[in-house]
mmCIF file of N, CA and C in Angstrom:
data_model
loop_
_atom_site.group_PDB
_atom_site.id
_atom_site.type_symbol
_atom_site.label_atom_id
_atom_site.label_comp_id
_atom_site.label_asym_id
_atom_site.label_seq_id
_atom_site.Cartn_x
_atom_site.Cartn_y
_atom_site.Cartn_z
ATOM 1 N N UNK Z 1 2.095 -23.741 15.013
ATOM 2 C CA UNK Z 1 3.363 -23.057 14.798
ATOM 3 C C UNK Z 1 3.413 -22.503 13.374
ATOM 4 N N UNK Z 2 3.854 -21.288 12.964
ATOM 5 C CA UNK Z 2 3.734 -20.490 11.848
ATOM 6 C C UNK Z 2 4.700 -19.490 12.035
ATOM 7 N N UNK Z 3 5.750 -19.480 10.758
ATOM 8 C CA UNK Z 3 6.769 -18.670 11.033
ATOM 9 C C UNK Z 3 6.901 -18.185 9.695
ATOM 10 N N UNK Z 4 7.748 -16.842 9.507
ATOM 11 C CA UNK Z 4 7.944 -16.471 8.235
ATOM 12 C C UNK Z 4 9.615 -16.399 8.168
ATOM 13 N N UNK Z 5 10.438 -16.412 7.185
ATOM 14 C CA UNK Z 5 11.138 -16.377 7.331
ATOM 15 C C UNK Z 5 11.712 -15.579 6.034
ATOM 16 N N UNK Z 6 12.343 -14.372 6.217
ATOM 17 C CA UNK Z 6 13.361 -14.021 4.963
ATOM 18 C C UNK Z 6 14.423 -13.765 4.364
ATOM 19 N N UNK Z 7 14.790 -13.656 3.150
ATOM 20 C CA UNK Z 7 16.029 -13.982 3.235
ATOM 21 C C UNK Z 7 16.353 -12.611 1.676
ATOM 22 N N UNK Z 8 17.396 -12.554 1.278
ATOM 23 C CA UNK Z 8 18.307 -11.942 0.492
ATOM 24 C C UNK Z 8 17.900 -10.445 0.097
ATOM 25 N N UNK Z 9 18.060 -9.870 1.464
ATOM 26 C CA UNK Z 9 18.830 -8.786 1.695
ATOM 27 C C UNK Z 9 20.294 -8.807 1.537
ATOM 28 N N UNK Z 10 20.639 -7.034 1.584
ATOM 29 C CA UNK Z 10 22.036 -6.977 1.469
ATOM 30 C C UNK Z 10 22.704 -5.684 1.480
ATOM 31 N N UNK Z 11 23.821 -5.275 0.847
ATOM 32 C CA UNK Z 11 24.397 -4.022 0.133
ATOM 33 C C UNK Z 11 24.420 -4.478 -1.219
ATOM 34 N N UNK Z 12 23.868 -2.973 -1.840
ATOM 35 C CA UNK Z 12 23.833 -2.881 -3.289
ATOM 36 C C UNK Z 12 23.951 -1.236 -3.751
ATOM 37 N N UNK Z 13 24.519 -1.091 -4.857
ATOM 38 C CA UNK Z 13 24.929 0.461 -5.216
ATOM 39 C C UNK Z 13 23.682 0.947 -5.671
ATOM 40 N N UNK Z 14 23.302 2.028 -5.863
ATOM 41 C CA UNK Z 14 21.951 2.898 -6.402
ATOM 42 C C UNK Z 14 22.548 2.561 -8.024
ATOM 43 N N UNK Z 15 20.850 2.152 -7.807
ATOM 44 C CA UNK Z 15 20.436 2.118 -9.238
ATOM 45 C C UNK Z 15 20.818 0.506 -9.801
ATOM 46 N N UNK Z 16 20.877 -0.365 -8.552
ATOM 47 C CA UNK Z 16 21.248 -1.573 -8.388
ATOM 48 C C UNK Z 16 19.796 -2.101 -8.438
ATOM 49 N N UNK Z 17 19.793 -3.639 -8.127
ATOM 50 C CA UNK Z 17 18.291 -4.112 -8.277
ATOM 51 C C UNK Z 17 18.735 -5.850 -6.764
ATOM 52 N N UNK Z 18 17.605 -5.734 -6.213
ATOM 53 C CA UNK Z 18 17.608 -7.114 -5.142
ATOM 54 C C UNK Z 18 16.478 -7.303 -5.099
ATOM 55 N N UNK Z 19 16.520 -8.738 -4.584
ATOM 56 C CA UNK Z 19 14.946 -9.353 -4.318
ATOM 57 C C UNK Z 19 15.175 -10.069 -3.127
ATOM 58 N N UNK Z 20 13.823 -9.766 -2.454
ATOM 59 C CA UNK Z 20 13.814 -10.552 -1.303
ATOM 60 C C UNK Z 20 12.706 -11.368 -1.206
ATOM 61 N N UNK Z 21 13.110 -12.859 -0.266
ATOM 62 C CA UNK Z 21 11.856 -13.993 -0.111
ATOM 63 C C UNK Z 21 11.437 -14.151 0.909
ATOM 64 N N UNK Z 22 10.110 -14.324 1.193
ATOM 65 C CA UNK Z 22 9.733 -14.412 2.599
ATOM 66 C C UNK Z 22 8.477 -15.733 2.348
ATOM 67 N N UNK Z 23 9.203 -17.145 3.142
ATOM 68 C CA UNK Z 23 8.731 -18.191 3.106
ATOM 69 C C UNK Z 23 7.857 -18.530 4.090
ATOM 70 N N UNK Z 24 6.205 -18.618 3.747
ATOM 71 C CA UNK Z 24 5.447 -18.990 5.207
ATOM 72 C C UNK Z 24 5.650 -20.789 5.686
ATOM 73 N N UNK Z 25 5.613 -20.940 6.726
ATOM 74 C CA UNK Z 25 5.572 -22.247 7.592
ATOM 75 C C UNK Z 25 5.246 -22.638 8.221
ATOM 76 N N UNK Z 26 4.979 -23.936 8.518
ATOM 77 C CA UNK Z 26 3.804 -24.119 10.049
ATOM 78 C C UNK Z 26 2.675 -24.915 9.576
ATOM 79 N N UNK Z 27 1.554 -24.608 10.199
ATOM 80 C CA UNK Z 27 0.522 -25.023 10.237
ATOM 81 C C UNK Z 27 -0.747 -24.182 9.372
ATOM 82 N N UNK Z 28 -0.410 -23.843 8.023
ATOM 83 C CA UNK Z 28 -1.352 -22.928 7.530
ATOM 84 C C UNK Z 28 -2.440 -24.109 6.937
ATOM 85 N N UNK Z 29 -3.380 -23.336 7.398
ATOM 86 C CA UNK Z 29 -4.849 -23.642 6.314
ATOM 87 C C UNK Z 29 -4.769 -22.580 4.825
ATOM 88 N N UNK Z 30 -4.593 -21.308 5.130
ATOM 89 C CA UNK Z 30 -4.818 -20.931 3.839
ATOM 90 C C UNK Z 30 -3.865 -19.516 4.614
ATOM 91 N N UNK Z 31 -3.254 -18.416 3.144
ATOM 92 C CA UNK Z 31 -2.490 -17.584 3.588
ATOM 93 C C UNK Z 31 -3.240 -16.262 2.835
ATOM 94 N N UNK Z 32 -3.706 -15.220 3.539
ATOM 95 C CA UNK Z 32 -4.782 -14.086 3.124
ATOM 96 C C UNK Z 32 -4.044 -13.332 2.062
ATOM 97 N N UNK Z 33 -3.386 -11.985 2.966
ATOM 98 C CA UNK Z 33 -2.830 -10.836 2.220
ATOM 99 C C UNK Z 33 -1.695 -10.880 2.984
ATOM 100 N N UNK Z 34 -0.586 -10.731 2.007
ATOM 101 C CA UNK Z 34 0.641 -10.570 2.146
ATOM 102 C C UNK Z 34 1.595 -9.479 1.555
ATOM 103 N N UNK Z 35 2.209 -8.718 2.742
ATOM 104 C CA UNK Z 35 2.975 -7.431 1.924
ATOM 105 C C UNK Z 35 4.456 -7.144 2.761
ATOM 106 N N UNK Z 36 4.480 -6.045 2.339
ATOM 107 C CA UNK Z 36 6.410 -5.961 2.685
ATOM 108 C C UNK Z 36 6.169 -4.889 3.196
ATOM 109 N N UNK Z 37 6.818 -4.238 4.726
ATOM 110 C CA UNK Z 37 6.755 -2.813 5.282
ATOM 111 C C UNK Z 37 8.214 -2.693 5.426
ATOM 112 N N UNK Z 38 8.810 -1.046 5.532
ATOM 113 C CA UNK Z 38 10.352 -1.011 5.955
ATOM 114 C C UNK Z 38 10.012 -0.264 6.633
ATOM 115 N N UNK Z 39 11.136 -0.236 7.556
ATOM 116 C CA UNK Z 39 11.452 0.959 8.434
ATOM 117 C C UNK Z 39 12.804 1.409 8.230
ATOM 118 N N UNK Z 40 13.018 2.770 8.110
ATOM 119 C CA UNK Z 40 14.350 3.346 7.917
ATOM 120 C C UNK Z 40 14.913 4.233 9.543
ATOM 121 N N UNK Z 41 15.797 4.434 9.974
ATOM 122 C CA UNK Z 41 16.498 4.464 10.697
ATOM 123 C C UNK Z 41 15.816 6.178 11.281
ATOM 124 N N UNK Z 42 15.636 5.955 12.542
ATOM 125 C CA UNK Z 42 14.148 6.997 12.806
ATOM 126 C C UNK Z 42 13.240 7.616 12.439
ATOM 127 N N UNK Z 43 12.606 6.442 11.523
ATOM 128 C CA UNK Z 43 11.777 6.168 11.125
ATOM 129 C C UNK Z 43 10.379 5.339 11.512
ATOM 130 N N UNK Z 44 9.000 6.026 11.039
ATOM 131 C CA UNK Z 44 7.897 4.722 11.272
ATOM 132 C C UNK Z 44 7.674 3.395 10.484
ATOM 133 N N UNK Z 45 7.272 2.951 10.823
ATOM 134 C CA UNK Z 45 7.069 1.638 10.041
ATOM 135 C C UNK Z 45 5.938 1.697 8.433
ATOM 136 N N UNK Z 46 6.481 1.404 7.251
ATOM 137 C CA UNK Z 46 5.373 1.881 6.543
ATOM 138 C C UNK Z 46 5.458 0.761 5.565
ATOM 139 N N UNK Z 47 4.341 0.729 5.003
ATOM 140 C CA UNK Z 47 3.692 -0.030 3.899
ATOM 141 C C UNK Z 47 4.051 0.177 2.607
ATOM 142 N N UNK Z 48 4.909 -0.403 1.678
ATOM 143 C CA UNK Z 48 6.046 -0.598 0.859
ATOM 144 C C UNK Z 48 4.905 -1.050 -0.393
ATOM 145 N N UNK Z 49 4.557 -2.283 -0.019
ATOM 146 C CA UNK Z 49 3.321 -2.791 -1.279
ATOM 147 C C UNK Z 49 2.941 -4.119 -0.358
ATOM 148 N N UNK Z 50 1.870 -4.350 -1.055
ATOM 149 C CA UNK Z 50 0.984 -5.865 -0.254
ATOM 150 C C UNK Z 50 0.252 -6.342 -1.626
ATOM 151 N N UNK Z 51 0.120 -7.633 -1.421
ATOM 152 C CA UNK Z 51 -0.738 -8.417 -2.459
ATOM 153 C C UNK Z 51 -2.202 -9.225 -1.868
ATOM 154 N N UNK Z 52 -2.893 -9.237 -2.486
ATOM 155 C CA UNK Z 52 -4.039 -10.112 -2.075
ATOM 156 C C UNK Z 52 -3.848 -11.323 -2.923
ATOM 157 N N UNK Z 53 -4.652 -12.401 -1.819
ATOM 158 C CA UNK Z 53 -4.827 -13.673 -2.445
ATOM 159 C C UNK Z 53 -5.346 -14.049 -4.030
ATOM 160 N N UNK Z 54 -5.855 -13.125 -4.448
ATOM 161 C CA UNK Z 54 -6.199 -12.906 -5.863
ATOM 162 C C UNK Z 54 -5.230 -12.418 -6.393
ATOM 163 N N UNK Z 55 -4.432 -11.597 -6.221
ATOM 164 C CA UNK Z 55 -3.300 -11.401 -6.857
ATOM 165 C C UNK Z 55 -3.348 -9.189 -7.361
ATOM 166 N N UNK Z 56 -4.302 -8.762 -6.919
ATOM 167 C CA UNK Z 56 -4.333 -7.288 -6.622
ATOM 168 C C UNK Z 56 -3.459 -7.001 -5.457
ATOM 169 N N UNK Z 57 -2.791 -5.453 -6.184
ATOM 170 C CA UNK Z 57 -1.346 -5.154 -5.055
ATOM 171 C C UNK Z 57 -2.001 -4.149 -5.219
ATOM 172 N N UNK Z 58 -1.206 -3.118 -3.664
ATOM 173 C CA UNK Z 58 -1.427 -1.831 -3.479
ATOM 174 C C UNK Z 58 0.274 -1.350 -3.979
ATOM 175 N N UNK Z 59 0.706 -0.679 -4.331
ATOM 176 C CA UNK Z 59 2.090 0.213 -4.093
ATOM 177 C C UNK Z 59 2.241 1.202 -3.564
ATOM 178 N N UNK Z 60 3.063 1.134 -2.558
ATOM 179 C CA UNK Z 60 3.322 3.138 -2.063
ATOM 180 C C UNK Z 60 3.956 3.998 -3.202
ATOM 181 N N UNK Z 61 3.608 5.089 -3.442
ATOM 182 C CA UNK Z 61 3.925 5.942 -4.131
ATOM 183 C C UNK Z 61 5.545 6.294 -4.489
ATOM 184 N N UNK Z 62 6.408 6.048 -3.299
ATOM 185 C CA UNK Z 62 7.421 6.513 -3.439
ATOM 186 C C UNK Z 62 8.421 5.045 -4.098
ATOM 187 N N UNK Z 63 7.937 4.079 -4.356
ATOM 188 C CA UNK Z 63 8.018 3.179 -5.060
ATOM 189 C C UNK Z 63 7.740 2.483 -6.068
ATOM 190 N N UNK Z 64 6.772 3.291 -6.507
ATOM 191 C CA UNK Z 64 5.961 2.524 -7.495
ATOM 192 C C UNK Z 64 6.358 2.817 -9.187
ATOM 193 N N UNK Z 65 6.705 1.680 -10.213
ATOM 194 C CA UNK Z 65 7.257 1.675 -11.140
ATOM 195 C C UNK Z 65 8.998 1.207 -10.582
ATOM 196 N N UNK Z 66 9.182 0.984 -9.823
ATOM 197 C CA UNK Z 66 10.774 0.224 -9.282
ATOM 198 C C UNK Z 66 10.548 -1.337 -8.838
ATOM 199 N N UNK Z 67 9.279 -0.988 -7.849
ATOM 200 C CA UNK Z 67 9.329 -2.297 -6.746
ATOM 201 C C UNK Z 67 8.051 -2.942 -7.371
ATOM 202 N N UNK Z 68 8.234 -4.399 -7.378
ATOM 203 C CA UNK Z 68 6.752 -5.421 -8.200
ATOM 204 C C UNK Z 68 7.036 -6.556 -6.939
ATOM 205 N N UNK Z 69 5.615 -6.675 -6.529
ATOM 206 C CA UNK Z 69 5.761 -7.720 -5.166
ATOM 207 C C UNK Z 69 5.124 -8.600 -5.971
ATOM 208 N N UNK Z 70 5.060 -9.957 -5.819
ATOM 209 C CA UNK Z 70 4.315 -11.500 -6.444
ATOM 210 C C UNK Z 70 4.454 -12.319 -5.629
ATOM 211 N N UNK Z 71 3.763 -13.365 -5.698
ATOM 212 C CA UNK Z 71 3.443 -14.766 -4.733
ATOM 213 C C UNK Z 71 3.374 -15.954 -5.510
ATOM 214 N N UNK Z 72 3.715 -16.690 -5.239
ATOM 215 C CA UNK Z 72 4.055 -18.296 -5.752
ATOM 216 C C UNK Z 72 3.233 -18.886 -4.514
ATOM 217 N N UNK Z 73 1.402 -19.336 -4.467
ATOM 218 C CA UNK Z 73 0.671 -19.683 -3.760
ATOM 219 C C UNK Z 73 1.067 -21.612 -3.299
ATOM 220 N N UNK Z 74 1.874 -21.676 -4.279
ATOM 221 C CA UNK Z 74 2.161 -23.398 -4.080
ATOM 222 C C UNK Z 74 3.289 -23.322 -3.522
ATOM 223 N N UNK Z 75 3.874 -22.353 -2.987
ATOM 224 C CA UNK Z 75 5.270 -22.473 -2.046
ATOM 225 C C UNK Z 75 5.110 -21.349 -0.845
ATOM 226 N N UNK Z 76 3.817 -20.854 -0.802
ATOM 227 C CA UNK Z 76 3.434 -19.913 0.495
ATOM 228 C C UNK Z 76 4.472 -18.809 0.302
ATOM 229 N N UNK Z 77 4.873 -18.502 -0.662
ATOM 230 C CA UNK Z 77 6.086 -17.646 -0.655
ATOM 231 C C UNK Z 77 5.806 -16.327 -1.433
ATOM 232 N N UNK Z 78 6.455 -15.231 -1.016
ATOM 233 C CA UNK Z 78 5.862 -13.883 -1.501
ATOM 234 C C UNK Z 78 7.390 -13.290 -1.536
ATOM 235 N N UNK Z 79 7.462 -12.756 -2.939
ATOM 236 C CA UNK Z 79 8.688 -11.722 -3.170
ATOM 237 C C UNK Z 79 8.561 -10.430 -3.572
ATOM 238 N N UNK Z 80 9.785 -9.607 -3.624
ATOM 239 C CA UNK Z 80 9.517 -8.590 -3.380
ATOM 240 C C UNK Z 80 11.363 -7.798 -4.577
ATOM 241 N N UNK Z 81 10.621 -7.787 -5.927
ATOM 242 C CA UNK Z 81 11.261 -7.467 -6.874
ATOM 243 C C UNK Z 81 11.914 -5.795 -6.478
ATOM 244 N N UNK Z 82 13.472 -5.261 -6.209
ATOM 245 C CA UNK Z 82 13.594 -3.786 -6.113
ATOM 246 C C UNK Z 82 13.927 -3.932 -7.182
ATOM 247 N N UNK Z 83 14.118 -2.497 -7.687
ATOM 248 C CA UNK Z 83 15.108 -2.310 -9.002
ATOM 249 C C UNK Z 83 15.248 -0.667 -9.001
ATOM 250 N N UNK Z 84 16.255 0.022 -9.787
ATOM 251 C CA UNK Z 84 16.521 1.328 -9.871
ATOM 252 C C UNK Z 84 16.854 1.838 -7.757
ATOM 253 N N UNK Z 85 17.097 0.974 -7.347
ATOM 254 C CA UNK Z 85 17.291 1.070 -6.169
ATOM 255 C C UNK Z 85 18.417 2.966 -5.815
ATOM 256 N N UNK Z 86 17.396 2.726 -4.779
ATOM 257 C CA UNK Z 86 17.754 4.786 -4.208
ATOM 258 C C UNK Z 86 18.481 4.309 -2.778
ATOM 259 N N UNK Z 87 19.348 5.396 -2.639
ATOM 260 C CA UNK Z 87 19.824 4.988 -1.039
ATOM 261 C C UNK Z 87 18.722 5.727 0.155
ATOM 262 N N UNK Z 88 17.759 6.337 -0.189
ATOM 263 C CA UNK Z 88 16.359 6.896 0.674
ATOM 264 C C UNK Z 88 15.444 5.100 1.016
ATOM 265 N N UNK Z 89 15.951 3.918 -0.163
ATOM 266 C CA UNK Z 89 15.047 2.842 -0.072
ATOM 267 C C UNK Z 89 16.287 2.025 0.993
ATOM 268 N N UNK Z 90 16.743 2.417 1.838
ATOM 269 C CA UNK Z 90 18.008 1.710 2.981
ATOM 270 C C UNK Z 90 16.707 1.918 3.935
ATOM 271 N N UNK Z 91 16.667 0.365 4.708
ATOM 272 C CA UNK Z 91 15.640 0.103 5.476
ATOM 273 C C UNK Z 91 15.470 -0.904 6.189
ATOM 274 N N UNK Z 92 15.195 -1.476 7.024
ATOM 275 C CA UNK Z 92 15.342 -3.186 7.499
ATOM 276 C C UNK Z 92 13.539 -3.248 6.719
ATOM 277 N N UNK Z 93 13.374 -4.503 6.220
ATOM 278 C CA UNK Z 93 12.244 -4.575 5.427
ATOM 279 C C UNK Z 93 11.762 -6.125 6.146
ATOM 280 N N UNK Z 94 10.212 -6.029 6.153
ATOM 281 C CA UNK Z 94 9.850 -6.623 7.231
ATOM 282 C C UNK Z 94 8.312 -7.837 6.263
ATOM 283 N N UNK Z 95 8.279 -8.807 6.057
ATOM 284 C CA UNK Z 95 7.098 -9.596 5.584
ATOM 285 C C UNK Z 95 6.403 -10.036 6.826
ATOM 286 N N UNK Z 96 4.771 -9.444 6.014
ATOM 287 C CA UNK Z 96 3.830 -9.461 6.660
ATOM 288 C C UNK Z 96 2.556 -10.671 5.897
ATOM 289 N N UNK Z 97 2.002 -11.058 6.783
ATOM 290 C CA UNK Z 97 1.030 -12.144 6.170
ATOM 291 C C UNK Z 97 -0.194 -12.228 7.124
ATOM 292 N N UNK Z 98 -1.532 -12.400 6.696
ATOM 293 C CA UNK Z 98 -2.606 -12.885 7.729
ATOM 294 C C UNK Z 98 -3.037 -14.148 7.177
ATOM 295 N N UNK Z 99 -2.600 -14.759 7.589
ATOM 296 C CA UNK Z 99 -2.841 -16.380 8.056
ATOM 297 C C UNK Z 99 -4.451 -16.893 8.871
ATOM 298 N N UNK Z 100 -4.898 -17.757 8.316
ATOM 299 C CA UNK Z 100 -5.566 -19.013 9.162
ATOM 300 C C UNK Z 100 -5.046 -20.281 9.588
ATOM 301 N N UNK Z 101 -5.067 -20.720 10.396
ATOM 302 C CA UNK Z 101 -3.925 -21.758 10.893
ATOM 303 C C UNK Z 101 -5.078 -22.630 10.884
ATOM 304 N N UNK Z 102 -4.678 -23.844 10.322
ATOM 305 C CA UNK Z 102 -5.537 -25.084 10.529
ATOM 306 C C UNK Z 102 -6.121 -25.229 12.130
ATOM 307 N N UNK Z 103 -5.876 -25.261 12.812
ATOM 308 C CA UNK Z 103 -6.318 -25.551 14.303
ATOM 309 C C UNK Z 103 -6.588 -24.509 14.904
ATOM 310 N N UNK Z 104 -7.561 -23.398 13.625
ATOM 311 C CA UNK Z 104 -8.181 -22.271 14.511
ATOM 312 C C UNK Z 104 -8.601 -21.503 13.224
ATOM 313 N N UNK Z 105 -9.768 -21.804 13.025
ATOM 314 C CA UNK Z 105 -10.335 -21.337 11.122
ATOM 315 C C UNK Z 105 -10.843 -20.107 11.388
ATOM 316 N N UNK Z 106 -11.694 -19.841 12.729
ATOM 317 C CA UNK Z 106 -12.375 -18.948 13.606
ATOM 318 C C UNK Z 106 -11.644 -17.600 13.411
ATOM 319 N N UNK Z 107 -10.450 -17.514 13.349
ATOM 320 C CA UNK Z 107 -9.356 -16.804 13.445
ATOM 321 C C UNK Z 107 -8.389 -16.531 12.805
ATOM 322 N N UNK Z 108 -8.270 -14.926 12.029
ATOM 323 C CA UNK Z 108 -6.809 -14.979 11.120
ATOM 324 C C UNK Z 108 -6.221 -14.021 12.120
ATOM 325 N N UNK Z 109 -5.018 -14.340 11.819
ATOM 326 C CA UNK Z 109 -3.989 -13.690 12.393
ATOM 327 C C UNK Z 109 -2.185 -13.165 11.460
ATOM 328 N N UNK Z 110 -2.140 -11.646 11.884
ATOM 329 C CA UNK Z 110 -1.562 -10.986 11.641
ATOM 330 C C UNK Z 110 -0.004 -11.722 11.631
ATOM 331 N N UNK Z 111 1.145 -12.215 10.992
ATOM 332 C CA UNK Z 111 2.327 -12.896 11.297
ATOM 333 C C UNK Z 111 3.339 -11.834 10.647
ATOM 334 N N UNK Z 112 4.845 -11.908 11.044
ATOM 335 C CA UNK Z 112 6.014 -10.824 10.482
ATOM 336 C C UNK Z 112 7.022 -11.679 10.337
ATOM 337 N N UNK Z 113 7.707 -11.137 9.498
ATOM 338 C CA UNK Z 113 9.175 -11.931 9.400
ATOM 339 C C UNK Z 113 9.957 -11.278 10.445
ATOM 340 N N UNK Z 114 11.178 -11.640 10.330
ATOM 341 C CA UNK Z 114 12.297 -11.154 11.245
ATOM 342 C C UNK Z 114 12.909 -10.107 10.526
ATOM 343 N N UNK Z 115 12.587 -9.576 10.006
ATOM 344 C CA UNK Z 115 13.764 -8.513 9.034
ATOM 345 C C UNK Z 115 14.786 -8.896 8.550
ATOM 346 N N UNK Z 116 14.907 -8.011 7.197
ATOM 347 C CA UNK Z 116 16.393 -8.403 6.155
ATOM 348 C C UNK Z 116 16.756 -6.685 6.077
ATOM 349 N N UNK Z 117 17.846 -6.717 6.335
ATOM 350 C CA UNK Z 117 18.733 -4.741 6.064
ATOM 351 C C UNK Z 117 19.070 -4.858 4.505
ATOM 352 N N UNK Z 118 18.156 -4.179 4.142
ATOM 353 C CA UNK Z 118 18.562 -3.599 2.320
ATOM 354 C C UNK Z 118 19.489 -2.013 2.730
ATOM 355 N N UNK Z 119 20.664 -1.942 2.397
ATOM 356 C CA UNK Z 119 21.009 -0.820 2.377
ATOM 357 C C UNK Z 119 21.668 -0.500 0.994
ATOM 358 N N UNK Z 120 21.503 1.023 0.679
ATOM 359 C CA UNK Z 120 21.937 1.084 -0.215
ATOM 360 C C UNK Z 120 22.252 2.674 -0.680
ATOM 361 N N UNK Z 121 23.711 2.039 -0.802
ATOM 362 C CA UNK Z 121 25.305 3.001 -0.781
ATOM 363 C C UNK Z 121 25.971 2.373 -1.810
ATOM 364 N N UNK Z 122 26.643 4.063 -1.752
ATOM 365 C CA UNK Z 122 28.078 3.797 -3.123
ATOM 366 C C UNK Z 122 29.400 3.957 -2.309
#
């Protein structure tokens, strides 16, 4: 069993700043690469920033210099710093992780959170 779970989303005015946490659980052996995707309202699903277990991030462009993702490896936990927040960044935002689960080393697997709604209006 392996679940992610996140939390503090919200409403915030442009040019506001939030952070969100996304806590892994379960049965991990070890936790790979971990990143944050949003989707905005008919919209595709896209790749926001991700971190590797070493601690190298990618950033999407239309974010980058606002949003700083980091991981705290002793609490399986990965955040996801906004700041200078735009109302174009209104999105349900989604944590992603590839996991090895102790009772299957053979095998990583792809896991998601449930979504948190960042919107953001004046």
């Amino acid at each position: 069993q392996v679940q992610l779970v996140e939390s503090g989303g919200g409403l915030v005015q442009p040019g506001g700043s939030l952070r969100l946490s996304c806590a892994v659980s379960g049965s991990v052996f070890r936790v790979n690469d971990m990143g944050w995707y949003r989707q905005a309202p008919g919209k595709q699903r896209e790749l926001v920033t991700s971190i590797t277990s070493g601690g190298r991030t990618v950033v999407a462009d239309s974010v980058k210099g606002r949003f700083t993702i980091s991981r705290d490896n002793a609490k399986n936990t990965v955040y996801l710093q906004m700041t200078s927040l735009k109302p174009e960044d209104t999105a349900v935002y989604y944590c992603n992780a590839n996991i090895m689960r102790r009772e299957a080393l053979f095998r990583s697997v792809d896991y998601w959170g449930q979504g948190t709604q960042v919107t953001v209006s004046s």
